[in-house]
Coordinates of C-alpha atoms in Angstrom, one line a residue:
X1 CA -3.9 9.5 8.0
X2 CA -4.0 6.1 5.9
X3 CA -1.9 5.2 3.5
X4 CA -3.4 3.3 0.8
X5 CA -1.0 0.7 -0.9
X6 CA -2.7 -1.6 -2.7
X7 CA -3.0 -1.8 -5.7
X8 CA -6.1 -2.4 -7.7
X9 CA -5.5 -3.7 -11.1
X10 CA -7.0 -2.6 -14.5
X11 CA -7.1 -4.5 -17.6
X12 CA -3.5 -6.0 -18.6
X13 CA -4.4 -5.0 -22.2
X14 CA -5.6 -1.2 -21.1
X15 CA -3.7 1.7 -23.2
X16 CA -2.7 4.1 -20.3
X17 CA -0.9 6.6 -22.0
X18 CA -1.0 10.3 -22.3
X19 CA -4.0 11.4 -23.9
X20 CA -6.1 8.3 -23.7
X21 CA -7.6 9.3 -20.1
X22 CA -9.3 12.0 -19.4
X23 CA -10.2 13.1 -15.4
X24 CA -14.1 14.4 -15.1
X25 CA -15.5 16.4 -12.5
X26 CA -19.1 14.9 -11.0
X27 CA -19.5 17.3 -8.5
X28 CA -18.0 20.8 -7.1
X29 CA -17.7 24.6 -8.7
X30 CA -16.0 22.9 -12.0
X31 CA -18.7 20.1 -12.3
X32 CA -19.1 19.0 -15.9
X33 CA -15.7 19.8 -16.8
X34 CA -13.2 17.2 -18.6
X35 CA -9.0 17.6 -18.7
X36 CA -7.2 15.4 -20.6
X37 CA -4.3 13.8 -18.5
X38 CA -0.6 14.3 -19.2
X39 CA 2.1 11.5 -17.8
X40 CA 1.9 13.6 -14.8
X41 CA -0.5 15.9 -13.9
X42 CA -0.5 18.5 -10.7
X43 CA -4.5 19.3 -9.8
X44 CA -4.6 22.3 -7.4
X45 CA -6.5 26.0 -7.2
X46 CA -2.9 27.9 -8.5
X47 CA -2.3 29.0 -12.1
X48 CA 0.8 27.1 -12.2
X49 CA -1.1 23.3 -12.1
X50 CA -1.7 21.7 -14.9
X51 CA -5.4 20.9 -14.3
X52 CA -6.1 24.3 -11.9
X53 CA -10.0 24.0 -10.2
X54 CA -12.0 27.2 -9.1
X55 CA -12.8 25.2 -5.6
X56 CA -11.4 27.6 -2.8
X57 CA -11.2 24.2 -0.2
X58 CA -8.9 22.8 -3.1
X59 CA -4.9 23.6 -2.2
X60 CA -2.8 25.6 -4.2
X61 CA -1.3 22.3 -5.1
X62 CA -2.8 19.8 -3.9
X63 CA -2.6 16.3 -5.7
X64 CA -0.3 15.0 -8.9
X65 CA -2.2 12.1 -10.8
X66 CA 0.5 10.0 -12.5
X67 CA -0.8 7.2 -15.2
X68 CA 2.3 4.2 -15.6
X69 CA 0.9 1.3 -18.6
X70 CA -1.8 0.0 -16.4
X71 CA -1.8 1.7 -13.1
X72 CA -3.2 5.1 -12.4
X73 CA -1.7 6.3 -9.1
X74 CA -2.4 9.7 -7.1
X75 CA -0.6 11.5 -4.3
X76 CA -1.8 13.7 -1.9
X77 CA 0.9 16.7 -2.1
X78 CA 0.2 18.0 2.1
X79 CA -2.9 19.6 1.1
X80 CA -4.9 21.4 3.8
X81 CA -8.3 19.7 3.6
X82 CA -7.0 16.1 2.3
X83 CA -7.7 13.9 -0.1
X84 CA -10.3 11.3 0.1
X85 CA -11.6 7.6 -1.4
X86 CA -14.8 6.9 0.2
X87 CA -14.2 7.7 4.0
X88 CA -10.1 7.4 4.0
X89 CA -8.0 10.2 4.1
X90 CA -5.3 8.8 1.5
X91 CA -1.3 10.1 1.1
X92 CA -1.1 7.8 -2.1
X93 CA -3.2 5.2 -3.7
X94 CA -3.2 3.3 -6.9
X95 CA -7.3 3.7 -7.9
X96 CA -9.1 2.4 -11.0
X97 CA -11.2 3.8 -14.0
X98 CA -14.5 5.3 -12.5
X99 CA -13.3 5.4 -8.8
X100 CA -14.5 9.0 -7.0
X101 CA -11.9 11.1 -5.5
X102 CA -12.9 13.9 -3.5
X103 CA -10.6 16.8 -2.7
X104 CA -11.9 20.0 -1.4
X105 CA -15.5 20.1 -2.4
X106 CA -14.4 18.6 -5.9
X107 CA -15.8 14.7 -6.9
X108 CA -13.9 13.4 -9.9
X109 CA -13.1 10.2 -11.5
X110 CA -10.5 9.4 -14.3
X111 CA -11.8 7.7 -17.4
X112 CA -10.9 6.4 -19.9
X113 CA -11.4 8.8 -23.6
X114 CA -13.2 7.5 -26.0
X115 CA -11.4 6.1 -28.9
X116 CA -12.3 7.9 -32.3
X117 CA -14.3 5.7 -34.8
X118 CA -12.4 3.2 -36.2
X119 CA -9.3 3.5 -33.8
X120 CA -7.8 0.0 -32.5
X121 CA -5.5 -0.3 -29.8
X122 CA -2.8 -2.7 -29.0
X123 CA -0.7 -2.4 -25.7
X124 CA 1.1 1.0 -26.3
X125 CA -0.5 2.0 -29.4
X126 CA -3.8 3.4 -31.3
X127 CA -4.4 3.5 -34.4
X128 CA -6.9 3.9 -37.1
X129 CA -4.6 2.5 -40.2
X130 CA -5.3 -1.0 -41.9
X131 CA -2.1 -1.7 -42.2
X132 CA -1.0 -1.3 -38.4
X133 CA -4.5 -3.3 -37.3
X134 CA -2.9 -6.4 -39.6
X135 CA 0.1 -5.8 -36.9
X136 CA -1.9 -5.6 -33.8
X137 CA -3.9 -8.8 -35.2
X138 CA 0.0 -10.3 -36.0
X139 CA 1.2 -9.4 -32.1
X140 CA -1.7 -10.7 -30.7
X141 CA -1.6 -13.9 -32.3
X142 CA 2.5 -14.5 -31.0
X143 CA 2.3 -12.5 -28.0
X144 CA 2.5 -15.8 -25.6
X145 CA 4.7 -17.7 -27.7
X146 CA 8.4 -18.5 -26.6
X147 CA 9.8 -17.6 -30.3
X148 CA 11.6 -15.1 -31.4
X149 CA 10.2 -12.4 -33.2
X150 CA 11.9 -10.4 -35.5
X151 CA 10.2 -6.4 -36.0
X152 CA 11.4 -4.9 -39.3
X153 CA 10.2 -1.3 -39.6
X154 CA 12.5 2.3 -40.8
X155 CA 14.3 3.9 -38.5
X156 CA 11.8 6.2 -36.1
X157 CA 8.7 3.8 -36.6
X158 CA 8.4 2.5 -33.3
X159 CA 10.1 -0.6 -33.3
X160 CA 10.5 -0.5 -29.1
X161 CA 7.3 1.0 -28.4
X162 CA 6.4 -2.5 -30.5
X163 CA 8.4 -4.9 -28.4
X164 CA 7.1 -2.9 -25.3
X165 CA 3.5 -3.7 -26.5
X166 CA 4.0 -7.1 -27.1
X167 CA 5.7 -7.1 -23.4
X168 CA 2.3 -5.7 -22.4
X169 CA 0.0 -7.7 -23.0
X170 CA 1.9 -10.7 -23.0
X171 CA 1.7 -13.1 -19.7
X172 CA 5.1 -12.1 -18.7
X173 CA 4.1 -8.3 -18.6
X174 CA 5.1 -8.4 -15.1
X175 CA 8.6 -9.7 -15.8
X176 CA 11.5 -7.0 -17.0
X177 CA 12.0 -5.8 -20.4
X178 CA 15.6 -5.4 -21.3
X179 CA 17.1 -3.8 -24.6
X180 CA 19.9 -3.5 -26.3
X181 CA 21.0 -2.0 -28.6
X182 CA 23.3 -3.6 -31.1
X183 CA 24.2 -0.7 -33.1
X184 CA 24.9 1.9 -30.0
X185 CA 28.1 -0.6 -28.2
X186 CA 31.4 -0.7 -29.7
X187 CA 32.4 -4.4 -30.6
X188 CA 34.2 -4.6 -27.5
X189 CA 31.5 -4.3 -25.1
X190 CA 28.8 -5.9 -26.8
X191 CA 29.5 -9.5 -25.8
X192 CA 29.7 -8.7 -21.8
X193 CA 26.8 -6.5 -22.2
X194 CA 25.0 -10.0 -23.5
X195 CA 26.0 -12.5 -21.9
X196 CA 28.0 -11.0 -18.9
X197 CA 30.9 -11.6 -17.3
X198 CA 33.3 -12.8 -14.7
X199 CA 35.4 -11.2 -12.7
X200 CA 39.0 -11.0 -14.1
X201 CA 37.4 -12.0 -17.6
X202 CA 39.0 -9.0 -18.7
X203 CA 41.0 -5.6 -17.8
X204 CA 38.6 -3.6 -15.6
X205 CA 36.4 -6.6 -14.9
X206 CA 36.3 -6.2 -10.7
X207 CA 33.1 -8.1 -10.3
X208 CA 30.8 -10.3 -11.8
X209 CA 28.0 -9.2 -14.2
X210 CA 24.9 -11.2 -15.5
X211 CA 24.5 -10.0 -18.7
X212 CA 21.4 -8.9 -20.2
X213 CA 20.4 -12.3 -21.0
X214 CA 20.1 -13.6 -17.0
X215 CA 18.9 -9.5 -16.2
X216 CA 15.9 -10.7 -18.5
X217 CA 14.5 -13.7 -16.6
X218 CA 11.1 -14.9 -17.4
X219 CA 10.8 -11.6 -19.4
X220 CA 11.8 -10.0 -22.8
X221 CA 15.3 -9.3 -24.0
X222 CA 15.0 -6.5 -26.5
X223 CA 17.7 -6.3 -29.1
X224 CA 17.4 -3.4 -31.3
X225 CA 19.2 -2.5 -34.5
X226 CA 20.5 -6.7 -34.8
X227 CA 21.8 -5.8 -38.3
X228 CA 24.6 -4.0 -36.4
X229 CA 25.7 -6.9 -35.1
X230 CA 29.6 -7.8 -35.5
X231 CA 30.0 -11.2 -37.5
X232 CA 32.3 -12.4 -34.9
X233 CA 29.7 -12.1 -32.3
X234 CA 26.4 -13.6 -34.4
X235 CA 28.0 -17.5 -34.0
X236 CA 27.4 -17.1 -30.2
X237 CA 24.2 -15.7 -30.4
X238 CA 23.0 -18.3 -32.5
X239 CA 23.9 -20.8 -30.1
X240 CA 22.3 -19.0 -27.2
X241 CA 19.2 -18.9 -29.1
X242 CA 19.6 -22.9 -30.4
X243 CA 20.6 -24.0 -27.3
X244 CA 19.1 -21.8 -24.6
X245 CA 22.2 -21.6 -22.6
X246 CA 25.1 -19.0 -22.4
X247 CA 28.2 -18.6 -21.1
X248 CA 29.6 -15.7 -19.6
X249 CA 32.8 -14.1 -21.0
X250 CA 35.9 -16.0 -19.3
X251 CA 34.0 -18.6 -18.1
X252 CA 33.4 -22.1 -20.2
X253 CA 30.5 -22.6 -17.5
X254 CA 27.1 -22.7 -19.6
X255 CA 24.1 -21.2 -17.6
X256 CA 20.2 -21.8 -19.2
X257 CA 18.4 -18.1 -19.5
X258 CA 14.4 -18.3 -19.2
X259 CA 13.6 -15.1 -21.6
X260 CA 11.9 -14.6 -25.0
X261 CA 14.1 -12.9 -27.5
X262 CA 13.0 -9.7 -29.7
X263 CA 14.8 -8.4 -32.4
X264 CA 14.4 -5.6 -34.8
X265 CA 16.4 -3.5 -37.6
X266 CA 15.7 -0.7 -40.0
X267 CA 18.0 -3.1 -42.3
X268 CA 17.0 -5.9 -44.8
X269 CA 18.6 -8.5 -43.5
X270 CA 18.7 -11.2 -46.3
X271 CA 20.5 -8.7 -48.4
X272 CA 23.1 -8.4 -45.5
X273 CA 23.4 -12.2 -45.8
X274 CA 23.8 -12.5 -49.5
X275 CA 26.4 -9.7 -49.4
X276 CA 28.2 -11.9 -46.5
X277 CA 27.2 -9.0 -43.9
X278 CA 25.5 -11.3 -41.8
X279 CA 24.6 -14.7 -40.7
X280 CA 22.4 -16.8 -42.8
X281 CA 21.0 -19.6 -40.5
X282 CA 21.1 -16.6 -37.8
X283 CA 18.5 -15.2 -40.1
X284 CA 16.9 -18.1 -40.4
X285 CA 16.4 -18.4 -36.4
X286 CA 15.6 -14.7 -35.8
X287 CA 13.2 -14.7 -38.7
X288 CA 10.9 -16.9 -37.0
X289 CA 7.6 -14.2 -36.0
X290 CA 8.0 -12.0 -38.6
X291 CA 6.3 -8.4 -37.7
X292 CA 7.0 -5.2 -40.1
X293 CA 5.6 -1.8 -39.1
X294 CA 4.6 0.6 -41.8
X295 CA 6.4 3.5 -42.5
X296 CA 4.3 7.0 -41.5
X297 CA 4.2 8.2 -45.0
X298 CA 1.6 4.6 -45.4
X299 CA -0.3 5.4 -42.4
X300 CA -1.2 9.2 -42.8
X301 CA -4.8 8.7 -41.2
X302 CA -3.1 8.4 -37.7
X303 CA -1.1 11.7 -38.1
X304 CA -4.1 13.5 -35.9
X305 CA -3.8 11.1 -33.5
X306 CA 0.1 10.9 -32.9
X307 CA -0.2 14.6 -33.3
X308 CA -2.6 15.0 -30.2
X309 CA -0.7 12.0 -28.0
X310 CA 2.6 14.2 -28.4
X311 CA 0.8 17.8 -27.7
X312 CA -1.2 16.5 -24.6
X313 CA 2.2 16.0 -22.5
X314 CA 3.0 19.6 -23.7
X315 CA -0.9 20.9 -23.1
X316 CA -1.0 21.7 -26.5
X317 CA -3.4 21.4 -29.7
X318 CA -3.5 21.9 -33.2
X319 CA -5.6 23.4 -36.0
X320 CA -7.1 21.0 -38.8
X321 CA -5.1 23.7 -41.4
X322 CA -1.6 22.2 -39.8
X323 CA -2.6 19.0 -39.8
X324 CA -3.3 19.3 -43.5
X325 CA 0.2 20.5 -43.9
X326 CA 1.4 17.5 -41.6
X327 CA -0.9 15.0 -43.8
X328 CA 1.5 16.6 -47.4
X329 CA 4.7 15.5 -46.0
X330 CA 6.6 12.3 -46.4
X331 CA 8.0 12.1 -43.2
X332 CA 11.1 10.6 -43.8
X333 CA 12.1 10.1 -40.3
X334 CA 8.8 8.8 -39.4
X335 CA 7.0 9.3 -36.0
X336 CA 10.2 10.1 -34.3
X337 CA 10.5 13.1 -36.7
X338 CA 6.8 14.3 -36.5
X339 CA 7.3 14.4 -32.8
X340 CA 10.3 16.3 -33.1
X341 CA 8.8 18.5 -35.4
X342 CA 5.8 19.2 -33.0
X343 CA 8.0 19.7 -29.9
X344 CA 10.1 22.1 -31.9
X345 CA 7.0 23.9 -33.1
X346 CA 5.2 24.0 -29.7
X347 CA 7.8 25.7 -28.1
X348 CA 8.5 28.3 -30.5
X349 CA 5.1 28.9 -31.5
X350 CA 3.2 32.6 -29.3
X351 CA 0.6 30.0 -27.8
X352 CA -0.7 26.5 -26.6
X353 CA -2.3 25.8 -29.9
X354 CA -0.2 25.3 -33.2
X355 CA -1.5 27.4 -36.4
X356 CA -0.3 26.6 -40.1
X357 CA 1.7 30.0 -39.2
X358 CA 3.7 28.1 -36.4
X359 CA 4.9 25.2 -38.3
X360 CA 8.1 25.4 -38.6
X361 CA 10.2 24.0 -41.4
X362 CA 13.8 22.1 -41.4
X363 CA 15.4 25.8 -41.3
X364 CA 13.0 27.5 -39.4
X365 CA 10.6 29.4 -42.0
X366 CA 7.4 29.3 -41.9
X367 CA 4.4 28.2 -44.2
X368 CA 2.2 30.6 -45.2
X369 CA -1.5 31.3 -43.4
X370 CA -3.1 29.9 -47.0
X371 CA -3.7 26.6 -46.3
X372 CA -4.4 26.2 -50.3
X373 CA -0.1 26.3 -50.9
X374 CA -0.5 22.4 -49.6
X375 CA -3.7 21.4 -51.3
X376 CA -3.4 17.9 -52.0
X377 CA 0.1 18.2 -53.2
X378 CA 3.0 15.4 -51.1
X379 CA 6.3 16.7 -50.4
X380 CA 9.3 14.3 -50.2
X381 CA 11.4 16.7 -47.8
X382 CA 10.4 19.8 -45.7
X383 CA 13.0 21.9 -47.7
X384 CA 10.6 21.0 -50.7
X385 CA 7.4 22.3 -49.0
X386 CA 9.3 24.9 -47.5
X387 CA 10.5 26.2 -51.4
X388 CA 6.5 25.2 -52.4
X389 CA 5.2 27.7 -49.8
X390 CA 7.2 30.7 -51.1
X391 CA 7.3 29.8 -54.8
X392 CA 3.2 29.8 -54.6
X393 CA 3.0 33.0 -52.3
X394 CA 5.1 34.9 -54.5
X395 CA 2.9 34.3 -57.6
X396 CA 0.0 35.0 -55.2
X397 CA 1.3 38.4 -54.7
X398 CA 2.6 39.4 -58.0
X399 CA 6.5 38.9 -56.7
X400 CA 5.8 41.3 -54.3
X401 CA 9.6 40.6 -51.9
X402 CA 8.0 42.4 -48.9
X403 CA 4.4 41.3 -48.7
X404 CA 5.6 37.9 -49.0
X405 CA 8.3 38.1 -46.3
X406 CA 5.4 39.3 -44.3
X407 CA 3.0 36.5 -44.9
X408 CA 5.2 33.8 -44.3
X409 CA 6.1 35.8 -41.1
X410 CA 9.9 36.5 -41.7
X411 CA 12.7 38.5 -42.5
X412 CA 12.8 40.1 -46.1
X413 CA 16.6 39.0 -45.5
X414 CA 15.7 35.8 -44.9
X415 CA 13.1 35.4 -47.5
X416 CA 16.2 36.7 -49.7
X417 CA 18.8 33.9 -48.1
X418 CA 16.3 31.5 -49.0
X419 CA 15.5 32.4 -52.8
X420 CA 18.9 32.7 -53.1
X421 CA 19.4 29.0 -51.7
X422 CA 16.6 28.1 -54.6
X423 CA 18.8 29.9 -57.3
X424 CA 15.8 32.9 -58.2
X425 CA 16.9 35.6 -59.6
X426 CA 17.3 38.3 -56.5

């Protein structure tokens, strides 16, 4: 059996991620048929694969399809009849968009989905909002530039999955990507894990260590949260960044680093330096490629999207009702919190598709299955559409206790806990 290796390359600026591929059948008992692609996806004739085929010369299990930024790679898991490009009988190859596979009496390719009008992508992300095109158009425009870029955006924007896409489909995409994060070290550490160390520097130093700034060569250096940054550490990162040389801790021997720096912070930065928090020509040097990424509250129109990228890992959907529940919050916690709040759901939800019934709010309730409780009215927390939902069901049923408890799918107890909580009279 060969084994195919190489690897044939798709475009460096491609968006290979879950939900943005889809595998098609051209020929075979399931001919005609589309699946959308998760990170990893087992194809096979079992009911436990994620993409199961009625072919009986398919195995039980008999290839996993894994998609990695710009590769698609499959993997031929000992199937009986084998797996096959053209005439070769492959174990594992990396194959492009379009390319036929045939396994059993199944011919398929993997394509790539069709972006819905008016969606733009840029390295790791899509989106359909003005506001994040005006940052594609921005990262395009430095994304070969040695400068340093500073990402402002809230905390749970995306400010990594940014620097990742400006690693992407920059020319050093093939170079690592290191990050840091400022905010997560304690003081102590955070100067070895920069610019390394010797051995013997300090206590506990038995060997040498590069230091994220040398681990970055020819690549990006990624250091989130900067506004975390201890004072006493932001004079030697200036003069890293000034003079494009560092030296390690106990040694006065300067080495030059061959990396682009990207910062980013949830914080506002000149107010840090006019309350004396932080570093004003440090600021200045940082501040160079300015990039700020609009909180999800501004960019609602993507909400579908982000909703289907996160559910197609899961094999999941969900209704246009709770999206329009989705679309009235303020998400305060941005995409990281709508993810979490569509994992959560998922898995406590009866099936594979979430209903306005399934969404759950921050303690667990319910919304009611009248999608008019949300009409066009925005909620600044959950716990406000969560009191919304009961407040309007209860006036639609007279202040009936029971029947309401029963629409939103809950305890009367708990119905009673939570007027309670909202000070009604019980």
């Amino acid at each position: 059996m060969l084994e195919r290796t190489e690897r044939l390359e798709i475009n460096k600026n491609a968006n290979l991620m879950p939900g943005t591929v889809e595998l098609v059948i051209g020929d075979g008992p399931d001919k005609g048929r589309k699946f959308r692609l998760k990170k990893k996806s087992i194809i096979g004739s079992s009911d436990g694969c994620d993409i199961r085929l009625l072919d009986k010369f398919v195995s039980k299990k008999h290839i996993e399809v894994e998609i990695d930024r710009q590769s698609i790679a499959i993997k031929d898991l000992k199937s009986t009849n084998g797996t096959f490009i053209g005439s070769q009988n492959i174990k594992e190859a990396n194959i492009s968009f379009y390319e036929t596979v045939r396994i059993g009496k199944t011919l398929f390719s993997i394509l790539p989905k069709p972006h819905n009008k008016g969606t733009e992508s840029c390295g790791l992300i899509t989106s359909s909002n003005t506001g994040m095109k005006e940052l594609f158009r921005n990262m395009r425009s430095v994304a070969n530039s040695r400068e340093t870029v500073l990402i402002h955006g809230e905390t749970g924007t995306g400010k990594e999955l940014v620097a990742k896409s400006l690693h992407s489909i920059s020319d050093s995409s093939g170079a690592p990507f290191i990050a840091v994060n400022c905010g997560a070290l304690a003081p102590e550490l955070i100067e070895s894990e920069l610019f390394g160390h010797i051995k013997g520097a300090f206590t506990g130093a038995e060997r040498f260590r590069e230091g994220a700034f040398l681990a970055a060569k020819d690549g990006i250096l990624f250091l989130d949260e900067i506004g975390e940054l201890p004072l006493s550490l932001q004079p030697k990162l200036l003069r890293a960044l000034e003079n494009r040389e560092i030296k390690s801790l106990g040694s006065d021997i300067p080495k030059n680093y061959n990396c682009r720096v990207i910062a980013a912070t949830h914080r506002d930065l000149s107010a840090l330096v006019a309350a004396g928090k932080f570093r004003e020509d440090l600021f200045y040097r940082l501040n160079i490629l300015p990039l700020k990424i609009p909180p999800l509250r501004e960019r609602k129109e993507d909400i579908p999207l982000l909703a289907d990228f996160f559910l197609t890992e899961l094999n999941g959907s969900i209704s246009n009702d709770a999206l329009r529940v989705l679309a009235n919050y303020q998400w305060p916690g941005n995409v990281r919190e709508l993810k979490n709040t569509l994992i959560r759901t998922f898995h406590l939800s009866a099936g594979n598709r979430i209903a306005i019934s399934d969404l759950l709010l921050n303690s667990g309730i319910n919304t009611s299955l009248n999608p008019d409780i949300i009409r066009e009215k925005e909620f600044k927390s959950l716990h406000d559409l969560e009191q919304h939902a009961i407040e309007t069901i209860l006036k639609q049923v007279h202040g009936n206790k029971s029947k309401t408890a029963r629409l939103l799918g809950i305890s009367k107890s708990t119905l009673l806990h939570r007027l309670k909580k909202y000070s009604y009279f019980v």
